[in-house]
């Protein structure tokens, strides 16, 4: 119960009263990762870790507030505002809550996030937030509200050397899994690329690697050779930088995720100069290769599909209150987005 009580300090009271609970998603990001660095621990889901009562607004000061974007920043802000007594409407242009969290919930290593999305829906209903999916909020609607908060999130970053037909990670996740080809090259060296590699290997390979019976949610007995057998799918990761990928992952979980990818057969190359990226291959050379080497050190890597995982950039949003990725996409994660939503919810 250590991490669950960080995720929701009122867990016991809420269970007794049959109120919605915030479940731990086992990310370790703000608890164990910080503890291993001798820092004060917290929880990405619980910015109000000290359980201080939220300042309620007087009836005469209640506002009608629209929050545009139902990702982690928007939901956090909407819930904080509603708990303080404001009348909140939450608008989402897609067909699901969660933004980038909904994509993360598709990754085998992060399926606990599906519970988080269910928690958010229950909490929004409990606090009487009016939320609408498949709804585009227009600037003209702003006149109906006292305040508008923009939390429209991020979009995948593109590279100038990449053909327009090359898919980004969001486009790949929108494809039917069974339609994906055998050899896929990922461009990138951060957490998104690692998550996508796990997705490509699939849930069954993930279960097999860790000795889990996915149908009964229990451990199974199998020999080491079976657990270490490479995946049927070939995934290649090409990174421009030279910093090891594992250094960019969670301190207490990253090594395990990276090790499992290596055992599943991931092919990894770093320190590359990418020259041209096409839907079926990549032209590159190793940094420092000389013109005297064969063909100037250039190499062509053919693939069935190439996918960009090179970061994110803010989605366009009007001037005003902005939080989350649309404010600053550089290094944005759920912890920072949720914190920003909470802080703005306290100030309005």
CSV table of C-alpha atoms in Angstrom, one decimal:
chain,number,residue,atom,x,y,z
A,1,UNK,CA,0.0,0.0,0.0
A,2,UNK,CA,3.0,2.4,0.0
A,3,UNK,CA,2.7,3.6,-3.6
A,4,UNK,CA,-1.2,3.5,-3.6
A,5,UNK,CA,-1.3,5.8,-0.6
A,6,UNK,CA,1.0,8.3,-2.4
A,7,UNK,CA,-1.3,8.1,-5.5
A,8,UNK,CA,-4.3,8.9,-3.3
A,9,UNK,CA,-3.8,10.0,0.3
A,10,UNK,CA,-7.5,9.6,0.9
A,11,UNK,CA,-7.6,6.0,-0.3
A,12,UNK,CA,-9.1,4.5,2.8
A,13,UNK,CA,-11.8,7.1,3.3
A,14,UNK,CA,-12.8,7.0,-0.4
A,15,UNK,CA,-13.1,3.2,-0.3
A,16,UNK,CA,-15.3,3.4,2.8
A,17,UNK,CA,-17.5,5.9,1.1
A,18,UNK,CA,-17.4,4.2,-2.3
A,19,UNK,CA,-15.9,7.3,-3.9
A,20,UNK,CA,-13.6,7.3,-7.0
A,21,UNK,CA,-10.0,6.4,-6.1
A,22,UNK,CA,-6.8,7.4,-7.9
A,23,UNK,CA,-5.0,4.1,-8.5
A,24,UNK,CA,-1.2,3.8,-8.6
A,25,UNK,CA,0.0,3.3,-12.2
A,26,UNK,CA,3.4,1.8,-11.1
A,27,UNK,CA,5.4,4.4,-13.0
A,28,UNK,CA,7.9,4.9,-10.2
A,29,UNK,CA,8.7,8.3,-11.6
A,30,UNK,CA,8.1,10.5,-8.6
A,31,UNK,CA,8.4,8.0,-5.8
A,32,UNK,CA,11.1,5.3,-6.2
A,33,UNK,CA,13.1,7.1,-8.9
A,34,UNK,CA,13.4,10.1,-6.5
A,35,UNK,CA,14.1,8.0,-3.5
A,36,UNK,CA,17.0,6.4,-5.3
A,37,UNK,CA,18.4,9.9,-5.8
A,38,UNK,CA,17.9,10.9,-2.2
A,39,UNK,CA,15.2,13.4,-3.1
A,40,UNK,CA,11.8,14.0,-1.5
A,41,UNK,CA,9.3,11.6,-2.9
A,42,UNK,CA,5.9,12.4,-4.4
A,43,UNK,CA,3.5,11.0,-7.0
A,44,UNK,CA,2.8,12.3,-10.5
A,45,UNK,CA,-1.0,11.8,-9.9
A,46,UNK,CA,-1.0,13.6,-6.6
A,47,UNK,CA,0.4,17.2,-6.7
A,48,UNK,CA,-1.5,17.9,-3.4
A,49,UNK,CA,0.5,15.2,-1.6
A,50,UNK,CA,0.1,16.9,1.8
A,51,UNK,CA,-3.7,16.7,1.4
A,52,UNK,CA,-4.2,20.3,2.1
A,53,UNK,CA,-7.9,21.3,1.7
A,54,UNK,CA,-8.4,23.0,-1.6
A,55,UNK,CA,-9.6,26.6,-1.1
A,56,UNK,CA,-13.3,26.7,-2.0
A,57,UNK,CA,-14.6,29.8,-3.8
A,58,UNK,CA,-17.6,31.8,-2.5
A,59,UNK,CA,-20.8,31.3,-4.4
A,60,UNK,CA,-20.6,34.8,-5.7
A,61,UNK,CA,-17.1,34.1,-7.1
A,62,UNK,CA,-17.9,30.9,-8.9
A,63,UNK,CA,-17.0,31.1,-12.6
A,64,UNK,CA,-18.0,29.2,-15.7
A,65,UNK,CA,-14.7,27.9,-17.0
A,66,UNK,CA,-14.0,25.9,-20.2
A,67,UNK,CA,-11.0,23.6,-20.4
A,68,UNK,CA,-10.0,22.7,-23.9
A,69,UNK,CA,-8.2,19.4,-24.2
A,70,UNK,CA,-8.7,16.3,-22.1
A,71,UNK,CA,-5.1,15.2,-21.7
A,72,UNK,CA,-3.4,15.0,-18.3
A,73,UNK,CA,-3.0,18.8,-18.0
A,74,UNK,CA,-6.6,19.6,-18.9
A,75,UNK,CA,-8.2,16.8,-16.7
A,76,UNK,CA,-6.0,17.9,-13.8
A,77,UNK,CA,-7.1,21.5,-14.2
A,78,UNK,CA,-10.7,20.6,-14.7
A,79,UNK,CA,-10.9,18.4,-11.6
A,80,UNK,CA,-9.1,21.0,-9.4
A,81,UNK,CA,-11.4,23.8,-10.5
A,82,UNK,CA,-14.5,21.7,-10.0
A,83,UNK,CA,-13.4,20.6,-6.5
A,84,UNK,CA,-13.0,24.3,-5.6
A,85,UNK,CA,-16.6,25.0,-6.7
A,86,UNK,CA,-16.4,26.4,-10.2
A,87,UNK,CA,-18.7,25.2,-13.0
A,88,UNK,CA,-16.4,23.4,-15.5
A,89,UNK,CA,-16.9,22.2,-19.0
A,90,UNK,CA,-14.2,20.0,-20.6
A,91,UNK,CA,-13.9,19.7,-24.4
A,92,UNK,CA,-11.9,17.1,-26.3
A,93,UNK,CA,-11.7,17.0,-30.1
A,94,UNK,CA,-10.8,13.2,-30.2
A,95,UNK,CA,-13.0,10.3,-29.3
A,96,UNK,CA,-11.3,9.5,-26.0
A,97,UNK,CA,-10.0,11.0,-22.8
A,98,UNK,CA,-6.3,11.1,-21.9
A,99,UNK,CA,-4.4,12.6,-24.7
A,100,UNK,CA,-0.9,11.2,-24.7
A,101,UNK,CA,-1.8,9.0,-21.7
A,102,UNK,CA,-4.3,7.2,-23.9
A,103,UNK,CA,-1.5,6.3,-26.3
A,104,UNK,CA,0.8,5.3,-23.5
A,105,UNK,CA,-1.9,2.9,-22.3
A,106,UNK,CA,-1.5,0.9,-25.5
A,107,UNK,CA,2.1,0.0,-24.6
A,108,UNK,CA,2.6,-3.4,-23.0
A,109,UNK,CA,4.7,-2.0,-20.2
A,110,UNK,CA,2.2,0.7,-19.3
A,111,UNK,CA,-1.2,-1.0,-19.4
A,112,UNK,CA,-1.9,0.2,-15.8
A,113,UNK,CA,-2.6,3.6,-17.5
A,114,UNK,CA,-5.9,2.1,-18.7
A,115,UNK,CA,-7.0,2.1,-15.1
A,116,UNK,CA,-5.9,5.7,-14.8
A,117,UNK,CA,-8.2,6.7,-17.7
A,118,UNK,CA,-11.1,4.9,-16.0
A,119,UNK,CA,-10.3,6.7,-12.8
A,120,UNK,CA,-10.3,10.1,-14.5
A,121,UNK,CA,-13.8,9.4,-16.1
A,122,UNK,CA,-15.2,8.5,-12.7
A,123,UNK,CA,-13.7,11.5,-11.0
A,124,UNK,CA,-15.0,13.9,-13.7
A,125,UNK,CA,-18.5,12.5,-13.3
A,126,UNK,CA,-18.2,12.6,-9.5
A,127,UNK,CA,-17.2,16.3,-9.5
A,128,UNK,CA,-19.9,17.1,-12.1
A,129,UNK,CA,-17.5,18.3,-14.8
A,130,UNK,CA,-19.4,18.5,-18.1
A,131,UNK,CA,-17.1,16.7,-20.5
A,132,UNK,CA,-17.6,16.2,-24.2
A,133,UNK,CA,-15.6,14.1,-26.7
A,134,UNK,CA,-15.4,14.6,-30.5
A,135,UNK,CA,-16.1,18.3,-29.9
A,136,UNK,CA,-14.0,21.1,-31.4
A,137,UNK,CA,-14.1,24.2,-29.2
A,138,UNK,CA,-14.0,27.4,-31.2
A,139,UNK,CA,-12.8,30.9,-30.2
A,140,UNK,CA,-16.3,32.2,-30.7
A,141,UNK,CA,-17.6,29.9,-27.9
A,142,UNK,CA,-15.2,31.6,-25.4
A,143,UNK,CA,-17.8,34.4,-24.9
A,144,UNK,CA,-20.0,31.9,-23.1
A,145,UNK,CA,-17.5,31.5,-20.3
A,146,UNK,CA,-15.7,33.6,-17.8
A,147,UNK,CA,-12.4,31.9,-18.4
A,148,UNK,CA,-10.9,29.5,-21.0
A,149,UNK,CA,-8.0,27.2,-20.4
A,150,UNK,CA,-6.1,25.8,-23.4
A,151,UNK,CA,-4.6,22.4,-22.9
A,152,UNK,CA,-4.6,21.0,-26.4
A,153,UNK,CA,-1.3,19.2,-26.0
A,154,UNK,CA,1.3,18.2,-28.5
A,155,UNK,CA,1.9,16.8,-32.0
A,156,UNK,CA,4.7,14.6,-33.2
A,157,UNK,CA,7.8,16.5,-34.5
A,158,UNK,CA,8.9,15.9,-38.1
A,159,UNK,CA,12.3,16.0,-39.6
A,160,UNK,CA,13.0,18.1,-42.8
A,161,UNK,CA,14.9,15.1,-44.3
A,162,UNK,CA,11.9,12.8,-43.9
A,163,UNK,CA,9.5,12.2,-46.8
A,164,UNK,CA,6.0,13.4,-46.0
A,165,UNK,CA,4.9,9.7,-46.4
A,166,UNK,CA,7.0,8.6,-43.5
A,167,UNK,CA,4.7,7.8,-40.5
A,168,UNK,CA,5.1,9.3,-37.0
A,169,UNK,CA,4.4,7.4,-33.8
A,170,UNK,CA,0.8,8.5,-33.6
A,171,UNK,CA,0.0,7.4,-37.1
A,172,UNK,CA,1.5,4.0,-36.5
A,173,UNK,CA,-0.5,3.5,-33.3
A,174,UNK,CA,-3.7,4.3,-35.2
A,175,UNK,CA,-3.1,1.3,-37.6
A,176,UNK,CA,-4.5,-2.2,-36.8
A,177,UNK,CA,-1.7,-4.1,-35.0
A,178,UNK,CA,-2.1,-7.2,-37.2
A,179,UNK,CA,-1.5,-5.1,-40.3
A,180,UNK,CA,2.0,-4.0,-39.3
A,181,UNK,CA,4.9,-5.5,-41.3
A,182,UNK,CA,7.8,-7.6,-40.1
A,183,UNK,CA,10.8,-5.2,-40.3
A,184,UNK,CA,10.2,-1.7,-38.9
A,185,UNK,CA,12.9,1.0,-38.4
A,186,UNK,CA,12.3,3.6,-35.6
A,187,UNK,CA,14.0,7.0,-35.8
A,188,UNK,CA,14.7,8.3,-32.3
A,189,UNK,CA,16.5,7.5,-29.0
A,190,UNK,CA,14.1,8.6,-26.2
A,191,UNK,CA,11.2,7.1,-24.2
A,192,UNK,CA,8.8,7.4,-27.1
A,193,UNK,CA,11.0,5.2,-29.3
A,194,UNK,CA,11.4,2.7,-26.5
A,195,UNK,CA,7.7,2.5,-25.8
A,196,UNK,CA,7.0,2.0,-29.5
A,197,UNK,CA,9.5,-0.8,-29.7
A,198,UNK,CA,7.7,-2.6,-26.9
A,199,UNK,CA,4.4,-2.0,-28.7
A,200,UNK,CA,5.8,-3.5,-31.9
A,201,UNK,CA,7.1,-6.6,-30.2
A,202,UNK,CA,3.6,-7.0,-28.8
A,203,UNK,CA,1.8,-8.1,-25.6
A,204,UNK,CA,2.5,-11.8,-26.1
A,205,UNK,CA,6.3,-11.3,-26.5
A,206,UNK,CA,6.2,-9.1,-23.4
A,207,UNK,CA,4.3,-11.8,-21.4
A,208,UNK,CA,6.7,-14.5,-22.7
A,209,UNK,CA,9.8,-12.6,-21.8
A,210,UNK,CA,8.7,-12.1,-18.2
A,211,UNK,CA,7.1,-15.5,-17.8
A,212,UNK,CA,3.5,-14.3,-17.5
A,213,UNK,CA,0.4,-16.2,-18.5
A,214,UNK,CA,-1.6,-13.3,-20.0
A,215,UNK,CA,-4.9,-15.2,-20.0
A,216,UNK,CA,-4.8,-15.9,-16.2
A,217,UNK,CA,-2.6,-13.0,-15.0
A,218,UNK,CA,-0.2,-15.3,-13.2
A,219,UNK,CA,3.4,-16.4,-13.5
A,220,UNK,CA,4.1,-19.5,-15.5
A,221,UNK,CA,7.0,-21.9,-15.4
A,222,UNK,CA,9.2,-22.0,-18.6
A,223,UNK,CA,12.8,-22.6,-19.3
A,224,UNK,CA,15.2,-19.7,-19.8
A,225,UNK,CA,15.7,-20.5,-23.5
A,226,UNK,CA,12.0,-19.9,-24.2
A,227,UNK,CA,12.0,-16.6,-22.2
A,228,UNK,CA,15.1,-15.4,-24.0
A,229,UNK,CA,13.9,-16.4,-27.5
A,230,UNK,CA,14.0,-13.4,-29.9
A,231,UNK,CA,10.7,-12.0,-31.2
A,232,UNK,CA,9.3,-12.9,-34.6
A,233,UNK,CA,9.4,-9.2,-35.5
A,234,UNK,CA,12.5,-7.3,-36.4
A,235,UNK,CA,12.8,-3.8,-34.9
A,236,UNK,CA,15.7,-1.5,-35.6
A,237,UNK,CA,16.3,1.7,-33.6
A,238,UNK,CA,18.4,4.5,-35.2
A,239,UNK,CA,19.6,7.3,-32.9
A,240,UNK,CA,21.3,10.5,-34.0
A,241,UNK,CA,22.8,11.3,-30.6
A,242,UNK,CA,25.3,9.3,-28.7
A,243,UNK,CA,23.8,9.4,-25.2
A,244,UNK,CA,22.8,5.8,-24.2
A,245,UNK,CA,19.0,5.4,-24.4
A,246,UNK,CA,18.8,3.8,-21.0
A,247,UNK,CA,20.1,7.1,-19.5
A,248,UNK,CA,16.8,8.8,-20.6
A,249,UNK,CA,14.5,6.3,-19.0
A,250,UNK,CA,13.3,5.9,-15.5
A,251,UNK,CA,16.0,5.2,-12.9
A,252,UNK,CA,14.3,2.1,-11.4
A,253,UNK,CA,12.5,0.8,-14.5
A,254,UNK,CA,14.4,1.9,-17.5
A,255,UNK,CA,17.1,-0.8,-17.2
A,256,UNK,CA,14.5,-3.6,-17.2
A,257,UNK,CA,12.7,-2.2,-20.3
A,258,UNK,CA,15.9,-1.8,-22.2
A,259,UNK,CA,17.2,-5.2,-21.3
A,260,UNK,CA,13.9,-6.9,-22.4
A,261,UNK,CA,14.1,-5.1,-25.8
A,262,UNK,CA,17.7,-6.3,-26.3
A,263,UNK,CA,16.7,-9.9,-25.5
A,264,UNK,CA,13.7,-9.7,-27.8
A,265,UNK,CA,16.2,-8.9,-30.6
A,266,UNK,CA,16.2,-5.1,-30.9
A,267,UNK,CA,18.9,-3.8,-33.3
A,268,UNK,CA,20.3,-0.5,-32.1
A,269,UNK,CA,22.6,2.0,-33.7
A,270,UNK,CA,23.6,5.5,-32.3
A,271,UNK,CA,25.7,8.4,-33.3
A,272,UNK,CA,24.4,8.5,-36.8
A,273,UNK,CA,24.0,11.3,-39.3
A,274,UNK,CA,20.7,10.7,-41.1
A,275,UNK,CA,20.8,11.9,-44.7
A,276,UNK,CA,17.4,10.8,-46.1
A,277,UNK,CA,14.4,9.1,-44.6
A,278,UNK,CA,11.9,7.3,-46.8
A,279,UNK,CA,8.9,5.1,-46.0
A,280,UNK,CA,10.9,2.0,-47.0
A,281,UNK,CA,14.4,2.8,-45.8
A,282,UNK,CA,16.9,5.2,-44.4
A,283,UNK,CA,20.1,6.6,-45.9
A,284,UNK,CA,22.7,7.4,-43.1
A,285,UNK,CA,26.3,7.4,-42.2
A,286,UNK,CA,28.2,7.1,-39.0
A,287,UNK,CA,29.5,10.4,-37.5
A,288,UNK,CA,33.1,10.8,-38.3
A,289,UNK,CA,33.0,8.7,-41.5
A,290,UNK,CA,35.3,10.1,-44.1
A,291,UNK,CA,34.8,10.7,-47.8
A,292,UNK,CA,37.6,8.3,-48.5
A,293,UNK,CA,35.6,5.4,-47.1
A,294,UNK,CA,33.4,3.5,-49.5
A,295,UNK,CA,30.7,5.8,-50.9
A,296,UNK,CA,31.6,8.4,-48.3
A,297,UNK,CA,30.5,6.1,-45.5
A,298,UNK,CA,26.9,6.2,-46.6
A,299,UNK,CA,24.7,3.2,-46.0
A,300,UNK,CA,21.1,2.4,-47.0
A,301,UNK,CA,19.0,0.4,-44.5
A,302,UNK,CA,15.9,-1.1,-46.2
A,303,UNK,CA,12.8,-1.8,-44.2
A,304,UNK,CA,9.1,-2.6,-44.5
A,305,UNK,CA,8.2,0.6,-42.6
A,306,UNK,CA,10.0,3.6,-41.1
A,307,UNK,CA,8.5,5.5,-38.2
A,308,UNK,CA,9.6,8.9,-36.6
A,309,UNK,CA,9.9,9.1,-32.9
A,310,UNK,CA,11.9,12.3,-32.6
A,311,UNK,CA,10.0,14.3,-30.1
A,312,UNK,CA,7.0,16.6,-29.9
A,313,UNK,CA,6.0,20.1,-30.5
A,314,UNK,CA,3.1,22.3,-29.2
A,315,UNK,CA,-0.2,22.3,-30.9
A,316,UNK,CA,-1.3,25.7,-31.9
A,317,UNK,CA,-3.6,27.5,-29.4
A,318,UNK,CA,-4.9,31.0,-28.9
A,319,UNK,CA,-3.4,33.4,-26.4
A,320,UNK,CA,-4.6,33.1,-22.8
A,321,UNK,CA,-4.3,30.5,-20.1
A,322,UNK,CA,-2.2,27.6,-21.5
A,323,UNK,CA,-0.9,24.5,-19.8
A,324,UNK,CA,0.8,21.3,-20.7
A,325,UNK,CA,2.4,20.5,-24.0
A,326,UNK,CA,0.8,23.4,-25.9
A,327,UNK,CA,2.6,25.8,-23.5
A,328,UNK,CA,6.0,24.1,-23.8
A,329,UNK,CA,6.5,20.7,-25.4
A,330,UNK,CA,10.2,20.4,-24.5
A,331,UNK,CA,10.6,17.5,-22.1
A,332,UNK,CA,6.9,17.5,-21.3
A,333,UNK,CA,5.6,14.5,-19.4
A,334,UNK,CA,2.6,13.5,-17.4
A,335,UNK,CA,4.1,14.7,-14.1
A,336,UNK,CA,4.7,18.3,-15.4
A,337,UNK,CA,1.4,18.4,-17.2
A,338,UNK,CA,-0.6,17.3,-14.1
A,339,UNK,CA,1.3,19.7,-11.9
A,340,UNK,CA,0.6,22.7,-14.2
A,341,UNK,CA,-3.1,21.8,-14.4
A,342,UNK,CA,-3.3,21.6,-10.6
A,343,UNK,CA,-1.5,24.9,-10.1
A,344,UNK,CA,-3.6,26.8,-12.5
A,345,UNK,CA,-6.7,25.3,-11.1
A,346,UNK,CA,-5.8,26.7,-7.7
A,347,UNK,CA,-5.1,30.2,-9.0
A,348,UNK,CA,-8.3,30.9,-11.1
